[in-house]
Amino acid sequence: MSKKEKITDKRAALLNATLTLVNNHGFHNAPMSKIAILAGVAPATIYLYFENKQDLINQLYLEVKKSFSSCAFQGYSGELSVKDGFELIWFNIANYKLNQIKEANFLSQCDNSPMVEEEIRVEGLRHLQPLLDLWERGKKEEVIKPLSDYVLYAFSIYPLSFLLEMQERQTFTLNEELKAQTFLAAWDAISL
Amino acid sequence: MSKKEKITDKRAALLNATLTLVNNHGFHNAPMSKIAILAGVAPATIYLYFENKQDLINQLYLEVKKSFSSCAFQGYSGELSVKDGFELIWFNIANYKLNQIKEANFLSQCDNSPMVEEEIRVEGLRHLQPLLDLWERGKKEEVIKPLSDYVLYAFSIYPLSFLLEMQERQTFTLNEELKAQTFLAAWDAISL
Amino acid sequence: MSKKEKITDKRAALLNATLTLVNNHGFHNAPMSKIAILAGVAPATIYLYFENKQDLINQLYLEVKKSFSSCAFQGYSGELSVKDGFELIWFNIANYKLNQIKEANFLSQCDNSPMVEEEIRVEGLRHLQPLLDLWERGKKEEVIKPLSDYVLYAFSIYPLSFLLEMQERQTFTLNEELKAQTFLAAWDAISL
Amino acid sequence: MSKKEKITDKRAALLNATLTLVNNHGFHNAPMSKIAILAGVAPATIYLYFENKQDLINQLYLEVKKSFSSCAFQGYSGELSVKDGFELIWFNIANYKLNQIKEANFLSQCDNSPMVEEEIRVEGLRHLQPLLDLWERGKKEEVIKPLSDYVLYAFSIYPLSFLLEMQERQTFTLNEELKAQTFLAAWDAISL
DNA sequence: GATGAATGAGACTTCATTCAT
DNA sequence: GATGAATGAAGTCTCATTCAT
């Protein structure tokens, strides 16, 4: 294992420990000392990789957001039809949210509290551009409703966060068939 | 001012101070000392009305949830048609979320973090029954898609939380006309 | 019930509540609020009868010490022989310690910690004079060892505190026969 | 100075500071902040060595009890005659109580209040076994009265606590000659 | 006399962060 | 780079006491 990998190792372990603790107990109740223990390093070591706790959270947010985005557009090409493109992206996101529960959960928590600094949050949004481009095209082709992107997102993608939350609390499960039916709700919401 | 009113006064002031601080700075960074100052009482006084910080948060959650629910069903009657009934409720909720921003924001934060105890959260859910009953009827009348209530909620009501969030961050505003168009997205998502 | 008795009632209730709480949980962990609750009065009422917490403890100490002393010399007369007199007093004290457990226990706790102010403690000692006089006579009659009163007390009376403690912790019980044998140990210790 | 020694140093300093403060002012009025100051460390440092205040007290009790026991049986061998063995132990204990005043005083305070947890107290008792064995032998040889060990202890060893207390309050001093006479009282109390 | 809401002071404890090793 | 002992600052909460009623 190379030196570079070793370093990355500890950084990754710290990010992962933070993810777990914040998810299970919230930002408060995720003290640096416990993060260190769970990551298997000394408290002081955290400060070799991150400036301070806020920085650690910020970086984790960006990291997770990046993994989310890269997953969302896997296999996507601008040449697909609007509906096919949206379907691909939607299922990608749905699968991410339902499988990478820890990560999805963390993003929810960040997006609904002042935990992550505003500046960082904005940076995390840039990754959705291909979806916005797709919608732009859809509006021109009169396939998608002429609504603000915020509204389109709110009624097609954002609902998946709620379903994740329910699944996380074990009050609801989404199998493949249900997922397909659910997609139709999303599509009906935004399509003309 | 009667003695009873005075008591309620301080309790209310504390709840309100907590609402403001948690919204602006998160559960962490809302220390009891600051809550006391903002409410205009001594720190020790908080403990006359609440057992501890968690209890304060729990009670605030229940209080806000109650005000939310009572607002949601204002003017509602089971004799309305499914669409009319849903429209009424939807606009009630939309208006609550867009006007009572502080309260709505707080609920979002609670629902997406382990801030409120699970037991309390469950208690806060009972209030939505009339909406679930309406959907039940809608499914029988074949007006509403035969989907789980969770999915219906996720695609018609929950999206409003996202729009609130955007409005809160001043990246987006929903005027009356846009609101009407947005309602259609919600209705299309869940109707057959 | 006369007014005077009523007042005394509350004072007595407070002293009794304090006795119970201090015994069961120690001086620390016997907050004024709990004392008030156990006595069935409001916290502020305590300050009508006692200057402050220290005064409450002091008064309780004196009260209990007085009851102890008056019990110790019940039936005693200076005309008894030294041995008979001592026997009478010893059994009186033994019975007090083994029956009035709460009171005896409290005295032990006070005598072994800086809980009661020195000045008060000294005042509580004056009551033993008849016993000291008896020993004085015993030494003259060459029945009692020519030792300091402190030593005589330490080896004949003080041991009863230990036996009380053991009885309180249910590791040991002193029935009538054992008590008689135990008296002999006390007598042997101090007699010539 | 080695690292290990340094650690022991602070722990010892803390135990010692606690001993002093609890002796002089009682468990209450021995706040962690003052303990820290007297030990020359920051308040938070206490929690590196002890779980909480109760743990600190418990550990101090065990430590002192251990030192007491090891002192009590110094030079003792099972081959001594009952009287000689007892005399040795008695003087050991007497010297400990009269010289290690702080420690002896602390033990008295603990043994007479609910300051130390019951569980810990019991653990502290195991050390006296050799004395109990000696008494067992003494009873068989018909040198020691056939009384419960509790009674024997109460009338021969426990009285020393009282004398310590008196000496501590400077109302009485025990020189070597008096000590010898006092031993006779102890021996007379328990011997046949 | 009696109350109980209110509080300032201070208790115990935790935590993010640093620094000598 | 890595550590872990150490800490100042701050957190939550308790308590003896007061004062308007």
mmCIF file with all atom_site columns, C-alpha atoms in Angstrom, chain B:
data_model
loop_
_atom_site.group_PDB
_atom_site.id
_atom_site.type_symbol
_atom_site.label_atom_id
_atom_site.label_alt_id
_atom_site.label_comp_id
_atom_site.label_asym_id
_atom_site.label_entity_id
_atom_site.label_seq_id
_atom_site.pdbx_PDB_ins_code
_atom_site.Cartn_x
_atom_site.Cartn_y
_atom_site.Cartn_z
_atom_site.occupancy
_atom_site.B_iso_or_equiv
_atom_site.pdbx_formal_charge
_atom_site.auth_seq_id
_atom_site.auth_comp_id
_atom_site.auth_asym_id
_atom_site.auth_atom_id
_atom_site.pdbx_PDB_model_num
ATOM 1   C CA . MET B 1 1   ? -53.043 39.714 33.682  1.00 0.00 ? 1   MET B CA 1
ATOM 2   C CA . SER B 1 2   ? -54.009 36.549 35.541  1.00 0.00 ? 2   SER B CA 1
ATOM 3   C CA . LYS B 1 3   ? -51.533 34.191 37.126  1.00 0.00 ? 3   LYS B CA 1
ATOM 4   C CA . LYS B 1 4   ? -52.346 31.460 34.634  1.00 0.00 ? 4   LYS B CA 1
ATOM 5   C CA . GLU B 1 5   ? -51.680 33.780 31.732  1.00 0.00 ? 5   GLU B CA 1
ATOM 6   C CA . LYS B 1 6   ? -48.337 34.777 33.137  1.00 0.00 ? 6   LYS B CA 1
ATOM 7   C CA . ILE B 1 7   ? -47.257 31.174 33.357  1.00 0.00 ? 7   ILE B CA 1
ATOM 8   C CA . THR B 1 8   ? -48.323 30.479 29.819  1.00 0.00 ? 8   THR B CA 1
ATOM 9   C CA . ASP B 1 9   ? -46.489 33.634 28.849  1.00 0.00 ? 9   ASP B CA 1
ATOM 10  C CA . LYS B 1 10  ? -43.084 32.471 29.952  1.00 0.00 ? 10  LYS B CA 1
ATOM 11  C CA . ARG B 1 11  ? -43.607 29.017 28.572  1.00 0.00 ? 11  ARG B CA 1
ATOM 12  C CA . ALA B 1 12  ? -44.602 30.507 25.246  1.00 0.00 ? 12  ALA B CA 1
ATOM 13  C CA . ALA B 1 13  ? -41.687 32.923 25.262  1.00 0.00 ? 13  ALA B CA 1
ATOM 14  C CA . LEU B 1 14  ? -39.313 30.023 25.857  1.00 0.00 ? 14  LEU B CA 1
ATOM 15  C CA . LEU B 1 15  ? -40.808 27.928 23.095  1.00 0.00 ? 15  LEU B CA 1
ATOM 16  C CA . ASN B 1 16  ? -40.629 30.861 20.747  1.00 0.00 ? 16  ASN B CA 1
ATOM 17  C CA . ALA B 1 17  ? -37.035 31.659 21.636  1.00 0.00 ? 17  ALA B CA 1
ATOM 18  C CA . THR B 1 18  ? -36.107 28.045 21.053  1.00 0.00 ? 18  THR B CA 1
ATOM 19  C CA . LEU B 1 19  ? -37.845 28.019 17.698  1.00 0.00 ? 19  LEU B CA 1
ATOM 20  C CA . THR B 1 20  ? -35.919 31.056 16.563  1.00 0.00 ? 20  THR B CA 1
ATOM 21  C CA . LEU B 1 21  ? -32.527 29.904 17.765  1.00 0.00 ? 21  LEU B CA 1
ATOM 22  C CA . VAL B 1 22  ? -32.779 26.338 16.543  1.00 0.00 ? 22  VAL B CA 1
ATOM 23  C CA . ASN B 1 23  ? -33.899 27.584 13.154  1.00 0.00 ? 23  ASN B CA 1
ATOM 24  C CA . ASN B 1 24  ? -31.112 30.069 12.821  1.00 0.00 ? 24  ASN B CA 1
ATOM 25  C CA . HIS B 1 25  ? -28.252 28.116 14.287  1.00 0.00 ? 25  HIS B CA 1
ATOM 26  C CA . GLY B 1 26  ? -29.301 24.516 14.703  1.00 0.00 ? 26  GLY B CA 1
ATOM 27  C CA . PHE B 1 27  ? -29.872 22.406 17.788  1.00 0.00 ? 27  PHE B CA 1
ATOM 28  C CA . HIS B 1 28  ? -26.211 22.684 18.633  1.00 0.00 ? 28  HIS B CA 1
ATOM 29  C CA . ASN B 1 29  ? -25.514 26.413 18.908  1.00 0.00 ? 29  ASN B CA 1
ATOM 30  C CA . ALA B 1 30  ? -28.829 26.933 20.623  1.00 0.00 ? 30  ALA B CA 1
ATOM 31  C CA . PRO B 1 31  ? -27.572 26.782 24.208  1.00 0.00 ? 31  PRO B CA 1
ATOM 32  C CA . MET B 1 32  ? -29.985 27.036 27.068  1.00 0.00 ? 32  MET B CA 1
ATOM 33  C CA . SER B 1 33  ? -28.303 30.255 28.170  1.00 0.00 ? 33  SER B CA 1
ATOM 34  C CA . LYS B 1 34  ? -29.113 31.976 24.879  1.00 0.00 ? 34  LYS B CA 1
ATOM 35  C CA . ILE B 1 35  ? -32.634 30.623 24.881  1.00 0.00 ? 35  ILE B CA 1
ATOM 36  C CA . ALA B 1 36  ? -33.099 32.097 28.330  1.00 0.00 ? 36  ALA B CA 1
ATOM 37  C CA . ILE B 1 37  ? -31.771 35.475 27.297  1.00 0.00 ? 37  ILE B CA 1
ATOM 38  C CA . LEU B 1 38  ? -33.930 35.631 24.198  1.00 0.00 ? 38  LEU B CA 1
ATOM 39  C CA . ALA B 1 39  ? -36.965 34.676 26.241  1.00 0.00 ? 39  ALA B CA 1
ATOM 40  C CA . GLY B 1 40  ? -36.095 37.238 28.871  1.00 0.00 ? 40  GLY B CA 1
ATOM 41  C CA . VAL B 1 41  ? -35.780 34.876 31.803  1.00 0.00 ? 41  VAL B CA 1
ATOM 42  C CA . ALA B 1 42  ? -33.012 33.411 33.930  1.00 0.00 ? 42  ALA B CA 1
ATOM 43  C CA . PRO B 1 43  ? -31.507 30.095 32.796  1.00 0.00 ? 43  PRO B CA 1
ATOM 44  C CA . ALA B 1 44  ? -32.861 28.292 35.816  1.00 0.00 ? 44  ALA B CA 1
ATOM 45  C CA . THR B 1 45  ? -36.371 29.379 34.952  1.00 0.00 ? 45  THR B CA 1
ATOM 46  C CA . ILE B 1 46  ? -36.399 27.128 31.908  1.00 0.00 ? 46  ILE B CA 1
ATOM 47  C CA . TYR B 1 47  ? -36.400 24.164 34.240  1.00 0.00 ? 47  TYR B CA 1
ATOM 48  C CA . LEU B 1 48  ? -39.626 25.282 35.848  1.00 0.00 ? 48  LEU B CA 1
ATOM 49  C CA . TYR B 1 49  ? -41.407 24.663 32.579  1.00 0.00 ? 49  TYR B CA 1
ATOM 50  C CA . PHE B 1 50  ? -39.398 21.898 30.989  1.00 0.00 ? 50  PHE B CA 1
ATOM 51  C CA . GLU B 1 51  ? -37.595 18.899 32.369  1.00 0.00 ? 51  GLU B CA 1
ATOM 52  C CA . ASN B 1 52  ? -34.493 19.377 30.269  1.00 0.00 ? 52  ASN B CA 1
ATOM 53  C CA . LYS B 1 53  ? -33.370 20.481 26.838  1.00 0.00 ? 53  LYS B CA 1
ATOM 54  C CA . GLN B 1 54  ? -34.682 17.395 25.097  1.00 0.00 ? 54  GLN B CA 1
ATOM 55  C CA . ASP B 1 55  ? -38.062 17.891 26.697  1.00 0.00 ? 55  ASP B CA 1
ATOM 56  C CA . LEU B 1 56  ? -38.095 21.501 25.563  1.00 0.00 ? 56  LEU B CA 1
ATOM 57  C CA . ILE B 1 57  ? -37.430 20.426 21.990  1.00 0.00 ? 57  ILE B CA 1
ATOM 58  C CA . ASN B 1 58  ? -40.004 17.642 22.171  1.00 0.00 ? 58  ASN B CA 1
ATOM 59  C CA . GLN B 1 59  ? -42.702 19.927 23.486  1.00 0.00 ? 59  GLN B CA 1
ATOM 60  C CA . LEU B 1 60  ? -41.916 22.536 20.898  1.00 0.00 ? 60  LEU B CA 1
ATOM 61  C CA . TYR B 1 61  ? -42.189 19.903 18.192  1.00 0.00 ? 61  TYR B CA 1
ATOM 62  C CA . LEU B 1 62  ? -45.576 18.745 19.410  1.00 0.00 ? 62  LEU B CA 1
ATOM 63  C CA . GLU B 1 63  ? -46.831 22.305 19.771  1.00 0.00 ? 63  GLU B CA 1
ATOM 64  C CA . VAL B 1 64  ? -45.787 23.283 16.260  1.00 0.00 ? 64  VAL B CA 1
ATOM 65  C CA . LYS B 1 65  ? -47.070 20.053 14.797  1.00 0.00 ? 65  LYS B CA 1
ATOM 66  C CA . LYS B 1 66  ? -50.426 20.712 16.408  1.00 0.00 ? 66  LYS B CA 1
ATOM 67  C CA . SER B 1 67  ? -50.646 24.216 15.019  1.00 0.00 ? 67  SER B CA 1
ATOM 68  C CA . PHE B 1 68  ? -49.668 22.860 11.624  1.00 0.00 ? 68  PHE B CA 1
ATOM 69  C CA . SER B 1 69  ? -52.358 20.205 11.639  1.00 0.00 ? 69  SER B CA 1
ATOM 70  C CA . SER B 1 70  ? -55.095 22.497 12.829  1.00 0.00 ? 70  SER B CA 1
ATOM 71  C CA . CYS B 1 71  ? -54.190 24.855 10.027  1.00 0.00 ? 71  CYS B CA 1
ATOM 72  C CA . ALA B 1 72  ? -54.090 22.102 7.439   1.00 0.00 ? 72  ALA B CA 1
ATOM 73  C CA . PHE B 1 73  ? -57.708 21.119 7.882   1.00 0.00 ? 73  PHE B CA 1
ATOM 74  C CA . GLN B 1 74  ? -59.231 24.528 8.366   1.00 0.00 ? 74  GLN B CA 1
ATOM 75  C CA . GLY B 1 75  ? -62.524 24.708 6.505   1.00 0.00 ? 75  GLY B CA 1
ATOM 76  C CA . TYR B 1 76  ? -62.305 21.058 5.509   1.00 0.00 ? 76  TYR B CA 1
ATOM 77  C CA . SER B 1 77  ? -65.374 18.855 5.499   1.00 0.00 ? 77  SER B CA 1
ATOM 78  C CA . GLY B 1 78  ? -65.689 15.230 4.548   1.00 0.00 ? 78  GLY B CA 1
ATOM 79  C CA . GLU B 1 79  ? -68.519 16.143 2.226   1.00 0.00 ? 79  GLU B CA 1
ATOM 80  C CA . LEU B 1 80  ? -66.308 17.843 -0.324  1.00 0.00 ? 80  LEU B CA 1
ATOM 81  C CA . SER B 1 81  ? -65.408 15.955 -3.469  1.00 0.00 ? 81  SER B CA 1
ATOM 82  C CA . VAL B 1 82  ? -62.049 14.232 -3.387  1.00 0.00 ? 82  VAL B CA 1
ATOM 83  C CA . LYS B 1 83  ? -60.415 16.794 -5.642  1.00 0.00 ? 83  LYS B CA 1
ATOM 84  C CA . ASP B 1 84  ? -61.955 19.791 -3.889  1.00 0.00 ? 84  ASP B CA 1
ATOM 85  C CA . GLY B 1 85  ? -61.074 18.395 -0.491  1.00 0.00 ? 85  GLY B CA 1
ATOM 86  C CA . PHE B 1 86  ? -57.505 17.722 -1.509  1.00 0.00 ? 86  PHE B CA 1
ATOM 87  C CA . GLU B 1 87  ? -57.206 21.142 -3.106  1.00 0.00 ? 87  GLU B CA 1
ATOM 88  C CA . LEU B 1 88  ? -58.374 22.799 0.091   1.00 0.00 ? 88  LEU B CA 1
ATOM 89  C CA . ILE B 1 89  ? -55.954 20.869 2.236   1.00 0.00 ? 89  ILE B CA 1
ATOM 90  C CA . TRP B 1 90  ? -53.092 21.344 -0.200  1.00 0.00 ? 90  TRP B CA 1
ATOM 91  C CA . PHE B 1 91  ? -53.483 25.098 -0.279  1.00 0.00 ? 91  PHE B CA 1
ATOM 92  C CA . ASN B 1 92  ? -53.868 25.235 3.468   1.00 0.00 ? 92  ASN B CA 1
ATOM 93  C CA . ILE B 1 93  ? -50.600 23.421 3.885   1.00 0.00 ? 93  ILE B CA 1
ATOM 94  C CA . ALA B 1 94  ? -48.889 25.424 1.163   1.00 0.00 ? 94  ALA B CA 1
ATOM 95  C CA . ASN B 1 95  ? -49.926 28.662 2.797   1.00 0.00 ? 95  ASN B CA 1
ATOM 96  C CA . TYR B 1 96  ? -48.799 27.460 6.194   1.00 0.00 ? 96  TYR B CA 1
ATOM 97  C CA . LYS B 1 97  ? -45.422 26.428 4.863   1.00 0.00 ? 97  LYS B CA 1
ATOM 98  C CA . LEU B 1 98  ? -44.922 29.644 2.939   1.00 0.00 ? 98  LEU B CA 1
ATOM 99  C CA . ASN B 1 99  ? -46.173 32.001 5.631   1.00 0.00 ? 99  ASN B CA 1
ATOM 100 C CA . GLN B 1 100 ? -45.315 30.342 8.922   1.00 0.00 ? 100 GLN B CA 1
ATOM 101 C CA . ILE B 1 101 ? -41.802 29.913 7.681   1.00 0.00 ? 101 ILE B CA 1
ATOM 102 C CA . LYS B 1 102 ? -40.163 29.555 11.063  1.00 0.00 ? 102 LYS B CA 1
ATOM 103 C CA . GLU B 1 103 ? -42.521 26.832 12.150  1.00 0.00 ? 103 GLU B CA 1
ATOM 104 C CA . ALA B 1 104 ? -42.369 24.943 8.874   1.00 0.00 ? 104 ALA B CA 1
ATOM 105 C CA . ASN B 1 105 ? -38.622 25.157 8.816   1.00 0.00 ? 105 ASN B CA 1
ATOM 106 C CA . PHE B 1 106 ? -38.372 23.787 12.315  1.00 0.00 ? 106 PHE B CA 1
ATOM 107 C CA . LEU B 1 107 ? -40.576 20.832 11.435  1.00 0.00 ? 107 LEU B CA 1
ATOM 108 C CA . SER B 1 108 ? -38.354 20.048 8.461   1.00 0.00 ? 108 SER B CA 1
ATOM 109 C CA . GLN B 1 109 ? -35.298 20.113 10.622  1.00 0.00 ? 109 GLN B CA 1
ATOM 110 C CA . CYS B 1 110 ? -36.892 17.829 13.183  1.00 0.00 ? 110 CYS B CA 1
ATOM 111 C CA . ASP B 1 111 ? -38.170 15.373 10.611  1.00 0.00 ? 111 ASP B CA 1
ATOM 112 C CA . ASN B 1 112 ? -34.745 14.956 9.081   1.00 0.00 ? 112 ASN B CA 1
ATOM 113 C CA . SER B 1 113 ? -32.536 14.537 12.116  1.00 0.00 ? 113 SER B CA 1
ATOM 114 C CA . PRO B 1 114 ? -32.483 12.536 15.343  1.00 0.00 ? 114 PRO B CA 1
ATOM 115 C CA . MET B 1 115 ? -33.225 15.758 17.198  1.00 0.00 ? 115 MET B CA 1
ATOM 116 C CA . VAL B 1 116 ? -36.681 14.758 18.362  1.00 0.00 ? 116 VAL B CA 1
ATOM 117 C CA . GLU B 1 117 ? -37.180 11.466 20.110  1.00 0.00 ? 117 GLU B CA 1
ATOM 118 C CA . GLU B 1 118 ? -38.768 8.787  17.959  1.00 0.00 ? 118 GLU B CA 1
ATOM 119 C CA . GLU B 1 119 ? -41.617 8.331  20.412  1.00 0.00 ? 119 GLU B CA 1
ATOM 120 C CA . ILE B 1 120 ? -42.568 11.989 20.159  1.00 0.00 ? 120 ILE B CA 1
ATOM 121 C CA . ARG B 1 121 ? -42.313 12.004 16.410  1.00 0.00 ? 121 ARG B CA 1
ATOM 122 C CA . VAL B 1 122 ? -44.796 9.168  16.141  1.00 0.00 ? 122 VAL B CA 1
ATOM 123 C CA . GLU B 1 123 ? -47.182 11.043 18.401  1.00 0.00 ? 123 GLU B CA 1
ATOM 124 C CA . GLY B 1 124 ? -46.949 14.021 16.062  1.00 0.00 ? 124 GLY B CA 1
ATOM 125 C CA . LEU B 1 125 ? -48.139 11.982 13.087  1.00 0.00 ? 125 LEU B CA 1
ATOM 126 C CA . ARG B 1 126 ? -51.623 11.115 14.287  1.00 0.00 ? 126 ARG B CA 1
ATOM 127 C CA . HIS B 1 127 ? -53.026 14.434 13.146  1.00 0.00 ? 127 HIS B CA 1
ATOM 128 C CA . LEU B 1 128 ? -53.063 13.733 9.425   1.00 0.00 ? 128 LEU B CA 1
ATOM 129 C CA . GLN B 1 129 ? -55.846 11.159 9.567   1.00 0.00 ? 129 GLN B CA 1
ATOM 130 C CA . PRO B 1 130 ? -58.470 13.204 7.631   1.00 0.00 ? 130 PRO B CA 1
ATOM 131 C CA . LEU B 1 131 ? -56.136 13.406 4.650   1.00 0.00 ? 131 LEU B CA 1
ATOM 132 C CA . LEU B 1 132 ? -55.546 9.671  4.718   1.00 0.00 ? 132 LEU B CA 1
ATOM 133 C CA . ASP B 1 133 ? -59.295 9.100  4.881   1.00 0.00 ? 133 ASP B CA 1
ATOM 134 C CA . LEU B 1 134 ? -59.775 11.353 1.886   1.00 0.00 ? 134 LEU B CA 1
ATOM 135 C CA . TRP B 1 135 ? -57.225 9.402  -0.115  1.00 0.00 ? 135 TRP B CA 1
ATOM 136 C CA . GLU B 1 136 ? -58.895 6.168  0.861   1.00 0.00 ? 136 GLU B CA 1
ATOM 137 C CA . ARG B 1 137 ? -62.125 7.465  -0.605  1.00 0.00 ? 137 ARG B CA 1
ATOM 138 C CA . GLY B 1 138 ? -60.314 8.725  -3.688  1.00 0.00 ? 138 GLY B CA 1
ATOM 139 C CA . LYS B 1 139 ? -58.848 5.304  -4.339  1.00 0.00 ? 139 LYS B CA 1
ATOM 140 C CA . LYS B 1 140 ? -62.294 3.705  -4.076  1.00 0.00 ? 140 LYS B CA 1
ATOM 141 C CA . GLU B 1 141 ? -63.723 6.282  -6.478  1.00 0.00 ? 141 GLU B CA 1
ATOM 142 C CA . GLU B 1 142 ? -60.806 5.615  -8.798  1.00 0.00 ? 142 GLU B CA 1
ATOM 143 C CA . VAL B 1 143 ? -59.777 9.243  -8.757  1.00 0.00 ? 143 VAL B CA 1
ATOM 144 C CA . ILE B 1 144 ? -56.546 8.710  -6.851  1.00 0.00 ? 144 ILE B CA 1
ATOM 145 C CA . LYS B 1 145 ? -53.773 6.318  -7.872  1.00 0.00 ? 145 LYS B CA 1
ATOM 146 C CA . PRO B 1 146 ? -53.805 3.048  -5.926  1.00 0.00 ? 146 PRO B CA 1
ATOM 147 C CA . LEU B 1 147 ? -50.503 3.790  -4.192  1.00 0.00 ? 147 LEU B CA 1
ATOM 148 C CA . SER B 1 148 ? -49.360 3.654  -0.573  1.00 0.00 ? 148 SER B CA 1
ATOM 149 C CA . ASP B 1 149 ? -50.242 6.730  1.443   1.00 0.00 ? 149 ASP B CA 1
ATOM 150 C CA . TYR B 1 150 ? -46.533 7.256  1.926   1.00 0.00 ? 150 TYR B CA 1
ATOM 151 C CA . VAL B 1 151 ? -46.030 7.629  -1.801  1.00 0.00 ? 151 VAL B CA 1
ATOM 152 C CA . LEU B 1 152 ? -49.026 9.911  -2.188  1.00 0.00 ? 152 LEU B CA 1
ATOM 153 C CA . TYR B 1 153 ? -47.744 12.098 0.616   1.00 0.00 ? 153 TYR B CA 1
ATOM 154 C CA . ALA B 1 154 ? -44.210 12.087 -0.753  1.00 0.00 ? 154 ALA B CA 1
ATOM 155 C CA . PHE B 1 155 ? -45.322 13.356 -4.162  1.00 0.00 ? 155 PHE B CA 1
ATOM 156 C CA . SER B 1 156 ? -48.035 15.809 -3.245  1.00 0.00 ? 156 SER B CA 1
ATOM 157 C CA . ILE B 1 157 ? -47.408 17.308 0.177   1.00 0.00 ? 157 ILE B CA 1
ATOM 158 C CA . TYR B 1 158 ? -43.765 16.699 0.981   1.00 0.00 ? 158 TYR B CA 1
ATOM 159 C CA . PRO B 1 159 ? -42.507 18.686 -2.031  1.00 0.00 ? 159 PRO B CA 1
ATOM 160 C CA . LEU B 1 160 ? -43.802 21.823 -0.368  1.00 0.00 ? 160 LEU B CA 1
ATOM 161 C CA . SER B 1 161 ? -41.056 21.444 2.215   1.00 0.00 ? 161 SER B CA 1
ATOM 162 C CA . PHE B 1 162 ? -38.484 21.775 -0.506  1.00 0.00 ? 162 PHE B CA 1
ATOM 163 C CA . LEU B 1 163 ? -40.114 24.882 -1.906  1.00 0.00 ? 163 LEU B CA 1
ATOM 164 C CA . LEU B 1 164 ? -40.254 26.358 1.578   1.00 0.00 ? 164 LEU B CA 1
ATOM 165 C CA . GLU B 1 165 ? -36.563 25.678 1.974   1.00 0.00 ? 165 GLU B CA 1
ATOM 166 C CA . MET B 1 166 ? -35.812 27.448 -1.301  1.00 0.00 ? 166 MET B CA 1
ATOM 167 C CA . GLN B 1 167 ? -37.997 30.372 -0.381  1.00 0.00 ? 167 GLN B CA 1
ATOM 168 C CA . GLU B 1 168 ? -36.284 30.565 2.991   1.00 0.00 ? 168 GLU B CA 1
ATOM 169 C CA . ARG B 1 169 ? -32.952 30.797 1.212   1.00 0.00 ? 169 ARG B CA 1
ATOM 170 C CA . GLN B 1 170 ? -34.371 33.459 -1.034  1.00 0.00 ? 170 GLN B CA 1
ATOM 171 C CA . THR B 1 171 ? -33.575 31.616 -4.205  1.00 0.00 ? 171 THR B CA 1
ATOM 172 C CA . PHE B 1 172 ? -37.191 31.292 -5.217  1.00 0.00 ? 172 PHE B CA 1
ATOM 173 C CA . THR B 1 173 ? -40.612 32.756 -4.481  1.00 0.00 ? 173 THR B CA 1
ATOM 174 C CA . LEU B 1 174 ? -44.022 31.258 -5.024  1.00 0.00 ? 174 LEU B CA 1
ATOM 175 C CA . ASN B 1 175 ? -46.685 33.792 -5.902  1.00 0.00 ? 175 ASN B CA 1
ATOM 176 C CA . GLU B 1 176 ? -50.360 32.970 -6.201  1.00 0.00 ? 176 GLU B CA 1
ATOM 177 C CA . GLU B 1 177 ? -50.250 32.083 -9.865  1.00 0.00 ? 177 GLU B CA 1
ATOM 178 C CA . LEU B 1 178 ? -47.239 29.823 -9.520  1.00 0.00 ? 178 LEU B CA 1
ATOM 179 C CA . LYS B 1 179 ? -48.879 28.234 -6.546  1.00 0.00 ? 179 LYS B CA 1
ATOM 180 C CA . ALA B 1 180 ? -51.899 27.302 -8.668  1.00 0.00 ? 180 ALA B CA 1
ATOM 181 C CA . GLN B 1 181 ? -49.673 25.774 -11.330 1.00 0.00 ? 181 GLN B CA 1
ATOM 182 C CA . THR B 1 182 ? -47.742 23.923 -8.728  1.00 0.00 ? 182 THR B CA 1
ATOM 183 C CA . PHE B 1 183 ? -50.918 22.490 -7.331  1.00 0.00 ? 183 PHE B CA 1
ATOM 184 C CA . LEU B 1 184 ? -51.524 20.890 -10.692 1.00 0.00 ? 184 LEU B CA 1
ATOM 185 C CA . ALA B 1 185 ? -48.185 19.122 -10.475 1.00 0.00 ? 185 ALA B CA 1
ATOM 186 C CA . ALA B 1 186 ? -49.231 17.721 -7.118  1.00 0.00 ? 186 ALA B CA 1
ATOM 187 C CA . TRP B 1 187 ? -52.619 16.670 -8.389  1.00 0.00 ? 187 TRP B CA 1
ATOM 188 C CA . ASP B 1 188 ? -51.206 15.084 -11.540 1.00 0.00 ? 188 ASP B CA 1
ATOM 189 C CA . ALA B 1 189 ? -48.758 13.122 -9.424  1.00 0.00 ? 189 ALA B CA 1
ATOM 190 C CA . ILE B 1 190 ? -51.416 11.381 -7.384  1.00 0.00 ? 190 ILE B CA 1
ATOM 191 C CA . SER B 1 191 ? -54.546 11.410 -9.554  1.00 0.00 ? 191 SER B CA 1
ATOM 192 C CA . LEU B 1 192 ? -55.457 8.803  -12.126 1.00 0.00 ? 192 LEU B CA 1
#
